[in-house]
Amino acid sequence: MSMRPLLRLRFAAFLALAACGGGGTDTPDPVGPPAVTAVSVAPATLNLQGIGATGALAATIAPSTAMASVTWSTNNAAVATVTGSGPSATVTAVSAGTATITATSGGRSGSATVTVTSTVRTLTLATSAFTLVPAQPQPLALTARDEGGAVITNPAVTYTTSAESVATVSSAGVITAVAPGTATITASAASANVTASVTVLEGGYVTASGGTITALGGQLQLVVPTGAVSAPTALTVRTVSTPPTNARLLANTAVLIEPAVTFASPATLRLRYTVPLAADVVETQLRLARLDGSTWQEQAVRVVDRTNRRVTALASTTGTWAVFVPPPSLRSFAQLAGREVGTAVSADALRSDATYRQLLAAEFNSVTPENVMKFGPIHPAPTTYNFADADSLLSFAAAHNMTVHGHVLLWHNQQPAWLTVGTPTRASLLAALRDHIQTVVTRYAGRIATWDVANEVIADNGTGLRASFWTTIAGPDIIDSAFAWARRADPNAKLYLNDYAVEAIGPKSDSMFALAMRLRAAGVPIDGIGLQAHFLVNPPSLAQQSANVARFVAAGFDVRYTELDVRLANGTDGLAAQATAYGNAVRACRTQLRCRAVTVWGFTDRYSWIPGAFPGFGRGHLWDDVFAPKPAYTGFRDAWAVP
Ligand code: XIL
């Protein structure tokens, strides 16, 4: 940088004066401070966090001997202001943005860049109290402002809920009701947070417009006059003349209307009411129905108070409503008891009989193929498999949320002719069974939860193993191999040893126990014991059956009743004893949590194996041959129904 001529002259004079020691008497030319050649500001960039934050800047003047005053300025006072006149300055943040702060001295200047980052100082909610019903997400309308009061768009906010079980909140601030209760939702950003309180109401959506419910004839009906807007002071229960088919209206219900009934508008009139439940009402079966013209439209209702057995519903549109329970099903009770209630299924009946299908789906949550997975039916020729019927049953089971118990891999009955012709050897039988198990179990792996691997291998007199086709030719260790092959084909299926006349402790049950223990000690993968339970009217007592179940459970096995039926001699009554026998099997099973299921061997006398297998006997099932429930059904159901 070159000096201007006048300055250069003055500077030369100043140097000359200094060289002569300043002791001269001549009056020197007036000499000022040296001219400023450069001004710099440090730091070159300054970040200020938050409105009102301050930072320091310092100016350096070259040459250092120049004694010039400094003027500070900002190019954007809306973002940052600056004060200071000497070399030091204080910068104050005003709002988010960038400003250039300049120090000027002696005609020279230097600058620093100041960035103001604003932080969220306040959060506000449009509403801080929410009332939600389940499955109705609602956004939290949140406004974030910075320190200066300016709105911050897209602030970084974190949301938390005090009770996930009541209401959840997404990262975008949408709250979703989960179950009745109250929760606090907190939104936090920087130093600010705000809370909303959420009350989740019970789920039903009955609606009323200032209606009344009264008890008349012991049946509940909510009658809603159209167009009314005032809060109901009384509700009326009326007799419903055309209740939903296949339904039982709740009898003798009292209805309590909670005092705080809110009405947003006639169209969204809502009221809450509570219905006490009768002792035999199963929570999962409770339904709410709305009369729409002449048809009942069903809607599920949540039960919120299991202890006091009450359901509370939220009502919301005009119309006629009823609370009712369909007849309790076996499967709903079994589900409450945490077990499976199963039945053997006839492929023919499944294919051809709609009533059969309907009852099957409504009442059972587990199925066993009665015949179609047996060796002969499913593997009729050495390289031919017939999976069609088994596949149909599995589709039906999947469609109706049922488990499948596979039956059966190793058995001495219903074998195909090809297996026994010629002179089968140990080697040929092992090879055939291994191929069979690999093929069948692999095909259904993941879809069959439990398998009867070996069936009826105990001798009838209880003295050890039955001398069967398989064990005689191939040796008793074919049983061990069958379990091992099944495990390899589906590692997740539970593998059972299944037999009859083993439902009370005695010689045959003892032999089964000994075999199960031997298998396990030998490392054979056996998980469970299947008790067939083909009973006559006077089967082992409840105590005997319970002790038997307990013994297997104590030894570490799962247990299931796999083929329960109670046959009656023709010409005898026996229906009451039959009902007791059915009930006791369930009661015995329910004494142990590891008794996982009670499966009946067919549910209707219409398609019974009994008359064919036991001439002179019949009527062994829960429903008769025209699908009317028998006392056995009630006896069986009641044993499931007790809590
Ligand atoms: C029966 C079927 O119910 C009949 O339809 C078939 O004719 C013979 O087999 N123990 C069992 C079952 O393990 O497989 C049997 O099923 C009944 C006895």
XYZ file of C-alpha atoms and ligand atoms in Angstrom:
661
model
C 0.000 0.000 0.000
C 1.548 3.348 -0.918
C 1.283 6.447 1.254
C -0.205 9.611 0.021
C 2.532 12.266 -0.633
C 1.550 14.535 2.260
C 1.620 11.755 4.747
C 4.927 10.527 3.469
C 6.334 14.014 4.042
C 5.034 14.201 7.602
C 6.265 10.763 8.411
C 9.773 11.671 7.182
C 9.754 14.776 9.381
C 8.686 12.688 12.393
C 11.565 10.262 11.809
C 14.072 13.123 11.520
C 12.836 14.573 14.808
C 13.162 11.271 16.563
C 16.719 10.824 15.212
C 17.951 14.031 16.704
C 16.853 12.909 20.216
C 14.097 15.439 20.544
C 16.479 17.864 22.224
C 16.360 20.498 19.528
C 14.953 23.883 20.278
C 13.401 24.432 16.884
C 9.735 24.326 16.963
C 8.978 21.158 15.105
C 6.297 20.796 12.582
C 3.146 19.603 14.270
C 3.197 15.815 14.021
C 0.094 13.575 14.594
C -0.131 9.882 15.243
C 0.818 7.701 12.356
C -1.881 6.974 9.879
C -3.944 3.800 10.284
C -2.987 1.321 7.650
C -5.291 -1.600 8.573
C -8.041 -2.582 10.968
C -8.850 -6.191 11.755
C -11.522 -7.646 14.010
C -11.253 -10.847 16.037
C -12.767 -13.302 16.203
C -13.634 -13.250 12.541
C -16.833 -15.174 13.212
C -18.921 -15.067 16.345
C -21.782 -17.395 17.123
C -24.396 -16.219 19.571
C -26.866 -18.769 20.951
C -30.198 -17.294 21.822
C -31.770 -13.856 21.731
C -30.060 -11.471 24.168
C -26.823 -13.407 24.202
C -23.738 -11.197 24.041
C -20.247 -11.686 22.695
C -17.041 -9.671 22.592
C -15.152 -8.453 19.554
C -11.744 -6.757 19.566
C -10.286 -4.520 16.900
C -6.574 -4.426 16.163
C -5.172 -1.377 14.434
C -2.045 -1.334 12.376
C 0.348 0.137 12.970
C 0.022 -0.491 16.651
C 1.306 3.009 17.306
C -1.604 4.601 15.589
C -3.896 5.990 18.211
C -7.175 6.289 16.491
C -10.647 5.961 17.840
C -12.749 3.047 16.624
C -16.308 3.185 15.491
C -18.374 0.012 15.590
C -21.372 -0.608 13.412
C -23.698 -3.399 12.408
C -25.155 -3.932 9.002
C -28.231 -5.637 10.462
C -29.423 -4.304 13.781
C -32.413 -6.643 13.584
C -30.031 -9.547 14.101
C -27.244 -8.111 16.269
C -26.384 -4.736 17.761
C -22.938 -3.627 18.785
C -21.666 -1.132 21.370
C -18.133 0.027 21.957
C -15.908 2.838 20.904
C -12.454 1.678 21.873
C -10.925 -1.485 20.512
C -13.426 -3.659 22.471
C -17.046 -4.075 21.550
C -19.998 -5.997 22.835
C -22.344 -7.627 20.349
C -25.885 -8.438 21.433
C -28.103 -10.933 19.644
C -31.493 -9.586 18.622
C -32.948 -12.294 16.447
C -31.888 -15.293 14.437
C -29.801 -14.468 11.404
C -26.425 -13.188 10.290
C -24.940 -9.724 10.647
C -21.630 -8.133 9.771
C -20.090 -6.057 12.536
C -17.569 -3.518 11.328
C -14.893 -1.610 13.178
C -13.726 1.565 11.455
C -10.733 3.652 12.377
C -8.750 6.211 10.523
C -10.644 5.549 7.376
C -9.829 1.843 7.525
C -12.147 -0.923 8.597
C -12.305 -4.591 9.434
C -15.248 -6.822 10.157
C -16.524 -9.990 11.805
C -19.484 -12.145 10.904
C -21.963 -12.712 13.699
C -24.431 -15.553 13.506
C -27.352 -15.548 15.899
C -28.934 -18.887 16.482
C -32.287 -18.661 18.152
C -33.533 -21.323 20.567
C -37.046 -22.295 21.516
C -37.954 -20.546 24.694
C -41.670 -21.121 24.853
C -43.969 -23.857 23.667
C -47.694 -23.504 23.749
C -50.468 -25.893 22.927
C -53.709 -24.961 21.292
C -55.364 -27.242 23.784
C -53.752 -28.890 26.742
C -56.519 -31.337 27.567
C -57.538 -34.115 25.206
C -60.276 -36.621 25.423
C -59.711 -39.493 23.069
C -61.357 -42.753 22.273
C -59.122 -45.605 21.182
C -57.862 -45.574 17.624
C -58.530 -41.890 17.092
C -55.153 -40.217 16.616
C -55.007 -36.504 17.217
C -52.179 -34.053 16.591
C -50.923 -31.829 19.388
C -51.183 -28.309 17.939
C -47.921 -26.864 19.196
C -46.448 -23.418 18.717
C -42.785 -22.786 19.429
C -41.426 -19.296 19.945
C -37.948 -18.015 20.365
C -36.683 -15.704 23.071
C -37.869 -12.701 21.231
C -41.343 -14.114 20.757
C -40.900 -14.966 17.092
C -42.477 -18.216 15.913
C -40.002 -20.934 15.072
C -41.125 -23.191 12.312
C -40.132 -26.854 12.462
C -38.570 -26.672 15.878
C -36.771 -29.776 17.136
C -39.285 -31.054 19.660
C -39.195 -34.327 21.550
C -42.461 -35.855 22.706
C -42.875 -38.279 25.554
C -45.837 -39.928 27.211
C -46.168 -40.802 30.866
C -48.119 -43.975 30.080
C -47.618 -45.876 26.833
C -50.408 -48.150 27.916
C -52.882 -45.260 27.823
C -51.727 -43.049 24.980
C -48.717 -42.972 22.707
C -47.245 -39.956 20.989
C -45.366 -40.028 17.694
C -42.209 -38.069 16.902
C -44.459 -35.693 14.987
C -46.641 -35.096 18.031
C -49.661 -37.183 17.140
C -51.280 -38.783 20.156
C -53.074 -42.062 19.857
C -55.265 -43.538 22.516
C -54.442 -47.062 23.533
C -56.664 -47.939 26.440
C -58.808 -46.127 28.964
C -56.936 -44.070 31.524
C -55.062 -40.809 31.788
C -51.635 -39.876 30.554
C -49.487 -36.790 30.388
C -47.831 -35.947 27.099
C -44.763 -33.740 27.323
C -43.292 -31.789 24.436
C -39.747 -30.527 25.019
C -37.489 -28.304 22.957
C -34.289 -26.686 24.185
C -35.112 -25.180 27.527
C -38.851 -25.193 26.981
C -41.408 -27.833 27.628
C -45.141 -28.064 27.838
C -47.497 -30.812 28.910
C -50.902 -31.927 27.793
C -53.144 -34.144 29.773
C -54.905 -36.908 27.889
C -57.894 -38.830 29.068
C -58.722 -41.930 27.107
C -62.298 -42.985 27.248
C -63.621 -46.451 26.959
C -63.888 -47.614 23.420
C -67.390 -48.249 22.207
C -68.996 -45.737 20.021
C -72.627 -45.779 20.873
C -74.144 -42.505 20.307
C -77.213 -40.884 21.467
C -79.031 -37.669 21.048
C -80.451 -36.868 24.392
C -82.011 -40.233 24.752
C -83.313 -42.218 27.625
C -82.514 -45.693 28.811
C -84.803 -47.520 31.162
C -85.151 -51.034 32.353
C -88.223 -52.643 30.938
C -88.526 -56.338 30.655
C -84.987 -56.685 31.804
C -83.515 -55.780 28.472
C -81.431 -52.871 27.560
C -82.164 -50.454 24.837
C -81.012 -46.961 24.389
C -83.755 -45.004 22.695
C -82.727 -41.735 21.223
C -85.158 -39.098 20.086
C -83.913 -37.418 16.966
C -83.054 -33.785 17.073
C -82.922 -33.480 20.833
C -79.962 -31.562 22.115
C -80.491 -31.347 25.814
C -78.680 -33.671 28.145
C -80.636 -36.748 29.069
C -81.676 -36.809 32.639
C -82.869 -40.362 32.518
C -82.275 -43.251 30.210
C -84.724 -45.916 29.292
C -84.220 -49.610 28.832
C -86.913 -50.990 26.607
C -87.693 -54.469 25.516
C -86.116 -55.067 22.177
C -88.634 -56.882 20.086
C -86.272 -58.114 17.408
C -82.938 -58.770 19.036
C -79.985 -59.797 16.920
C -80.240 -63.426 15.988
C -78.067 -65.799 17.916
C -77.803 -63.276 20.699
C -78.856 -62.931 24.255
C -79.583 -59.467 25.508
C -78.097 -58.650 28.841
C -80.750 -59.291 31.395
C -81.605 -57.111 34.377
C -79.040 -54.520 33.612
C -79.022 -51.253 35.410
C -77.622 -48.333 33.564
C -75.736 -45.530 35.184
C -75.305 -42.322 33.343
C -72.240 -40.500 34.423
C -72.980 -36.976 35.552
C -70.697 -35.251 33.106
C -72.380 -35.652 29.773
C -70.987 -33.426 27.077
C -72.599 -32.324 23.880
C -70.530 -30.666 21.239
C -73.375 -30.364 18.789
C -76.521 -32.286 18.030
C -74.604 -34.303 15.482
C -71.879 -35.348 17.876
C -73.890 -35.830 20.991
C -71.995 -38.268 23.138
C -72.800 -39.871 26.394
C -71.166 -42.464 28.517
C -72.982 -45.241 30.236
C -71.952 -48.191 32.287
C -73.480 -51.628 32.157
C -72.783 -54.146 34.894
C -72.051 -57.595 33.553
C -73.776 -60.751 34.624
C -71.491 -63.419 36.046
C -71.599 -65.603 32.971
C -70.836 -62.888 30.485
C -67.469 -63.349 28.899
C -65.766 -60.079 28.244
C -64.619 -60.876 24.762
C -68.140 -61.713 23.694
C -69.813 -58.536 24.646
C -71.262 -56.756 21.647
C -73.033 -53.587 21.003
C -75.570 -53.554 18.242
C -77.303 -50.719 16.522
C -80.662 -51.167 14.927
C -80.294 -49.966 11.380
C -83.647 -50.274 9.740
C -84.493 -53.817 10.614
C -80.952 -55.144 10.847
C -78.659 -55.139 13.797
C -75.221 -53.796 13.067
C -72.745 -55.170 15.508
C -69.934 -53.332 17.071
C -67.526 -54.569 19.669
C -67.357 -52.932 23.053
C -64.399 -52.852 25.335
C -64.672 -53.943 28.901
C -62.786 -51.575 31.066
C -63.370 -52.789 34.543
C -62.740 -56.478 34.841
C -62.642 -56.421 38.591
C -66.074 -54.951 38.975
C -67.284 -56.533 35.756
C -68.689 -53.484 34.084
C -68.467 -52.155 30.608
C -68.557 -48.493 29.881
C -69.320 -47.279 26.427
C -69.241 -43.961 24.755
C -72.349 -43.243 22.812
C -72.303 -41.227 19.652
C -74.971 -41.192 16.833
C -78.646 -41.292 16.936
C -80.373 -44.597 16.811
C -81.429 -47.582 18.805
C -78.749 -49.541 20.538
C -78.623 -52.715 22.496
C -75.945 -54.426 24.472
C -76.039 -58.166 24.141
C -73.930 -61.262 24.313
C -73.900 -63.986 21.724
C -74.199 -67.429 23.295
C -70.841 -68.089 24.885
C -68.655 -70.330 22.766
C -66.319 -73.040 23.927
C -63.410 -71.297 22.331
C -64.027 -67.982 24.069
C -64.040 -69.697 27.435
C -61.018 -71.831 26.574
C -59.200 -68.736 25.440
C -59.911 -67.039 28.741
C -58.565 -70.163 30.414
C -55.470 -69.879 28.228
C -55.990 -73.247 26.514
C -57.104 -74.820 23.309
C -60.411 -76.561 22.829
C -60.158 -78.778 19.813
C -62.014 -81.310 17.783
C -61.188 -83.974 15.272
C -62.466 -82.869 11.878
C -63.995 -85.080 9.247
C -62.821 -84.041 5.800
C -66.121 -85.080 4.232
C -68.237 -83.112 6.673
C -65.967 -80.101 6.325
C -66.427 -80.219 2.584
C -70.138 -80.819 2.429
C -71.882 -79.471 5.522
C -72.220 -75.745 6.146
C -73.755 -76.171 9.588
C -70.825 -78.346 10.562
C -68.389 -75.705 9.352
C -70.221 -72.928 11.138
C -70.253 -74.716 14.500
C -66.666 -75.802 14.088
C -65.484 -72.260 13.504
C -67.645 -70.747 16.205
C -66.866 -73.201 18.982
C -63.325 -74.520 18.588
C -59.910 -72.948 18.393
C -57.975 -76.087 17.516
C -58.446 -78.924 15.039
C -57.049 -82.408 14.516
C -57.510 -84.127 11.168
C -59.537 -87.214 11.985
C -58.059 -89.286 9.165
C -56.481 -87.309 6.355
C -52.947 -87.093 7.737
C -52.693 -90.754 8.582
C -50.097 -92.734 6.623
C -52.517 -94.514 4.304
C -54.672 -91.540 3.314
C -51.831 -89.056 2.881
C -49.204 -91.390 1.377
C -51.175 -93.963 -0.646
C -48.310 -95.135 -2.904
C -44.558 -95.147 -2.350
C -44.028 -91.899 -4.188
C -47.558 -90.509 -4.111
C -48.759 -88.081 -1.511
C -52.313 -86.822 -1.286
C -52.219 -83.528 0.551
C -55.438 -81.981 -0.712
C -57.707 -82.740 2.255
C -55.052 -81.873 4.809
C -54.372 -78.616 2.994
C -58.082 -77.728 3.053
C -58.268 -78.288 6.768
C -55.203 -76.154 7.355
C -56.675 -73.314 5.305
C -59.890 -73.522 7.279
C -57.925 -73.480 10.514
C -55.883 -70.491 9.433
C -58.989 -68.622 8.310
C -60.600 -69.156 11.693
C -57.582 -68.611 13.863
C -57.280 -72.209 15.012
C -54.228 -74.246 15.917
C -53.663 -77.615 14.276
C -52.678 -80.805 16.071
C -51.070 -83.184 13.582
C -52.225 -86.788 13.685
C -50.369 -89.137 13.196
C -46.885 -90.238 12.038
C -46.226 -93.687 13.469
C -49.243 -95.941 14.025
C -50.119 -99.535 13.342
C -53.507 -98.740 11.760
C -54.630 -97.126 8.520
C -51.390 -97.882 6.764
C -51.178 -98.125 2.995
C -51.035 -101.592 1.487
C -47.725 -100.869 -0.266
C -45.981 -100.641 3.081
C -46.882 -104.157 4.136
C -46.734 -106.149 0.895
C -43.727 -108.293 0.162
C -41.306 -108.748 2.974
C -40.644 -105.459 4.680
C -37.373 -105.355 6.596
C -36.054 -103.152 9.368
C -34.110 -101.212 6.755
C -37.060 -100.811 4.384
C -39.418 -99.678 7.143
C -36.926 -97.195 8.580
C -36.341 -95.758 5.123
C -40.062 -95.526 4.376
C -40.939 -93.888 7.703
C -38.063 -91.444 7.467
C -39.127 -90.344 4.004
C -42.744 -90.107 5.154
C -42.005 -87.990 8.218
C -39.590 -85.746 6.384
C -42.069 -85.099 3.611
C -45.201 -84.579 5.685
C -43.745 -82.710 8.651
C -41.607 -80.488 6.460
C -44.575 -79.586 4.290
C -46.581 -78.382 7.268
C -43.709 -76.980 9.322
C -44.767 -73.798 11.067
C -48.455 -74.544 10.553
C -48.821 -77.551 12.807
C -48.060 -76.645 16.394
C -48.149 -80.134 17.887
C -47.783 -83.618 16.397
C -48.816 -87.048 17.547
C -45.555 -88.709 16.575
C -46.186 -92.182 17.951
C -49.699 -93.484 18.546
C -50.874 -96.404 20.652
C -47.451 -97.993 21.086
C -48.185 -99.258 24.629
C -49.504 -102.810 24.996
C -53.150 -103.039 26.018
C -52.368 -104.993 29.163
C -49.912 -102.286 30.146
C -46.852 -104.492 30.070
C -44.482 -102.488 27.953
C -44.638 -101.921 24.232
C -47.259 -103.197 21.829
C -45.904 -105.808 19.450
C -46.926 -103.920 16.329
C -46.045 -104.227 12.695
C -43.493 -101.454 13.109
C -41.833 -102.519 16.317
C -41.805 -106.201 15.462
C -40.097 -105.785 12.110
C -38.068 -102.634 12.623
C -37.415 -102.862 16.365
C -38.711 -100.640 19.186
C -36.131 -97.931 18.503
C -38.133 -96.927 15.437
C -40.144 -94.921 17.972
C -36.992 -93.027 18.946
C -36.181 -92.416 15.295
C -39.668 -91.142 14.502
C -39.335 -88.391 17.116
C -35.858 -87.459 15.915
C -36.980 -87.221 12.278
C -39.979 -85.125 13.220
C -37.838 -82.722 15.249
C -35.448 -82.325 12.359
C -38.304 -81.612 9.931
C -39.918 -78.977 12.174
C -37.817 -77.910 15.140
C -40.665 -75.811 16.540
C -43.431 -78.396 16.634
C -44.131 -79.999 19.990
C -43.896 -83.760 19.699
C -46.322 -86.055 21.495
C -46.625 -89.667 22.502
C -50.341 -90.470 22.269
C -52.369 -93.366 23.635
C -55.719 -94.492 25.044
C -56.671 -95.932 28.416
C -53.902 -93.911 30.026
C -56.106 -91.268 31.696
C -55.680 -92.595 35.238
C -52.578 -93.886 36.956
C -52.475 -97.654 36.395
C -50.430 -100.255 34.513
C -50.896 -98.752 31.058
C -50.329 -95.166 32.153
C -47.285 -96.399 34.105
C -45.899 -98.026 30.954
C -46.457 -94.834 29.006
C -44.737 -92.858 31.730
C -41.785 -95.282 31.714
C -41.489 -95.066 27.926
C -41.618 -91.274 27.979
C -38.908 -91.165 30.639
C -36.752 -93.655 28.752
C -37.064 -91.646 25.549
C -36.150 -88.434 27.248
C -33.205 -90.006 29.065
C -31.991 -91.272 25.699
C -32.083 -87.735 24.316
C -35.130 -88.356 22.140
C -37.018 -85.104 21.498
C -40.345 -85.777 23.185
C -42.368 -82.838 24.500
C -45.778 -84.077 25.444
C -48.199 -86.766 26.408
C -51.498 -87.176 24.578
C -54.335 -88.714 26.551
C -56.912 -89.933 24.035
C -59.765 -90.332 26.538
C -62.207 -92.498 24.602
C -64.461 -92.905 27.598
C -67.459 -94.939 28.648
C -69.969 -93.207 30.919
C -67.975 -93.967 34.048
C -64.443 -92.900 33.258
C -61.715 -92.381 35.846
C -62.734 -89.856 38.494
C -61.663 -86.253 38.452
C -59.161 -87.000 41.230
C -57.706 -89.956 39.338
C -57.387 -87.991 36.120
C -55.904 -84.989 37.907
C -53.259 -87.152 39.590
C -52.390 -88.678 36.232
C -52.043 -85.302 34.527
C -50.028 -84.008 37.470
C -47.590 -86.893 37.274
C -46.709 -86.217 33.634
C -46.514 -82.475 34.187
C -44.276 -82.934 37.228
C -41.937 -84.997 35.054
C -41.674 -82.071 32.665
C -44.075 -83.026 29.893
C -46.843 -81.017 28.284
C -50.153 -82.825 28.294
C -53.260 -82.675 26.127
C -56.487 -84.586 26.012
C -56.431 -85.529 22.362
C -59.510 -87.581 21.472
C -62.171 -87.140 24.133
C -65.535 -88.803 23.585
C -67.988 -90.538 25.913
C -69.917 -93.309 24.182
C -73.298 -94.487 25.379
C -74.661 -97.993 25.017
C -77.667 -97.986 22.715
C -80.948 -97.964 24.583
C -79.504 -96.426 27.735
C -79.878 -92.877 28.952
C -76.556 -91.744 30.349
C -76.756 -88.158 29.101
C -76.184 -86.677 32.564
C -73.250 -88.976 33.326
C -71.881 -88.179 29.905
C -72.067 -84.463 30.703
C -70.140 -85.030 33.926
C -67.515 -87.095 32.126
C -66.969 -84.361 29.559
C -66.718 -81.733 32.283
C -64.281 -83.722 34.396
C -61.797 -84.126 31.573
C -61.693 -80.341 31.265
C -61.457 -79.894 35.032
C -58.613 -82.398 35.289
C -56.754 -80.703 32.467
C -57.253 -77.300 34.039
C -55.588 -78.384 37.275
C -52.258 -78.031 35.449
C -51.167 -75.119 33.327
C -49.106 -77.465 31.184
C -52.204 -79.359 30.175
C -52.643 -77.266 27.054
C -55.772 -78.563 25.383
C -58.835 -80.696 25.460
C -59.725 -82.011 22.018
C -62.868 -84.016 21.366
C -62.924 -86.773 18.772
C -65.692 -85.269 16.701
C -68.307 -82.894 18.053
C -71.546 -84.148 16.572
C -73.241 -87.541 16.649
C -74.033 -86.936 12.992
C -70.510 -87.825 11.872
C -69.374 -90.160 14.604
C -66.733 -92.871 14.395
C -68.248 -94.598 17.456
C -71.053 -96.743 15.974
C -68.597 -98.164 13.431
C -65.823 -98.828 15.914
C -67.980 -99.918 18.865
C -71.106 -101.705 17.657
C -73.971 -101.159 20.089
C -72.645 -97.773 21.156
C -73.186 -94.252 19.950
C -74.295 -90.739 20.906
C -70.829 -89.994 22.207
C -70.443 -86.332 21.320
C -71.410 -82.800 22.397
C -74.065 -82.109 19.764
C -76.630 -84.623 18.589
C -77.155 -85.744 15.021
C -79.182 -82.660 14.109
C -76.681 -80.310 15.726
C -78.665 -79.650 18.890
C -76.393 -79.212 21.894
C -76.707 -82.037 24.396
C -76.268 -81.934 28.177
C -72.698 -82.959 27.366
C -72.203 -79.609 25.676
C -73.358 -77.721 28.742
C -71.291 -79.936 31.044
C -68.218 -79.439 28.895
C -68.782 -75.702 28.444
C -69.426 -75.062 32.105
C -66.146 -76.696 33.035
C -64.421 -74.287 30.669
C -66.464 -71.323 31.821
C -65.501 -71.248 35.486
C -62.837 -68.601 35.980
C -60.476 -93.239 13.943
C -61.343 -92.371 13.076
O -62.162 -91.584 13.880
C -62.151 -93.186 12.150
O -62.859 -92.368 11.224
C -61.292 -94.156 11.409
O -62.100 -95.012 10.623
C -60.463 -94.955 12.362
O -59.714 -94.104 13.200
N -57.530 -93.566 18.077
C -56.905 -92.749 17.179
C -57.665 -92.217 16.050
O -55.731 -92.371 17.393
O -56.875 -92.025 14.904
C -58.837 -93.090 15.687
O -59.591 -92.431 14.680
C -59.651 -93.371 16.915
C -58.838 -94.074 17.940
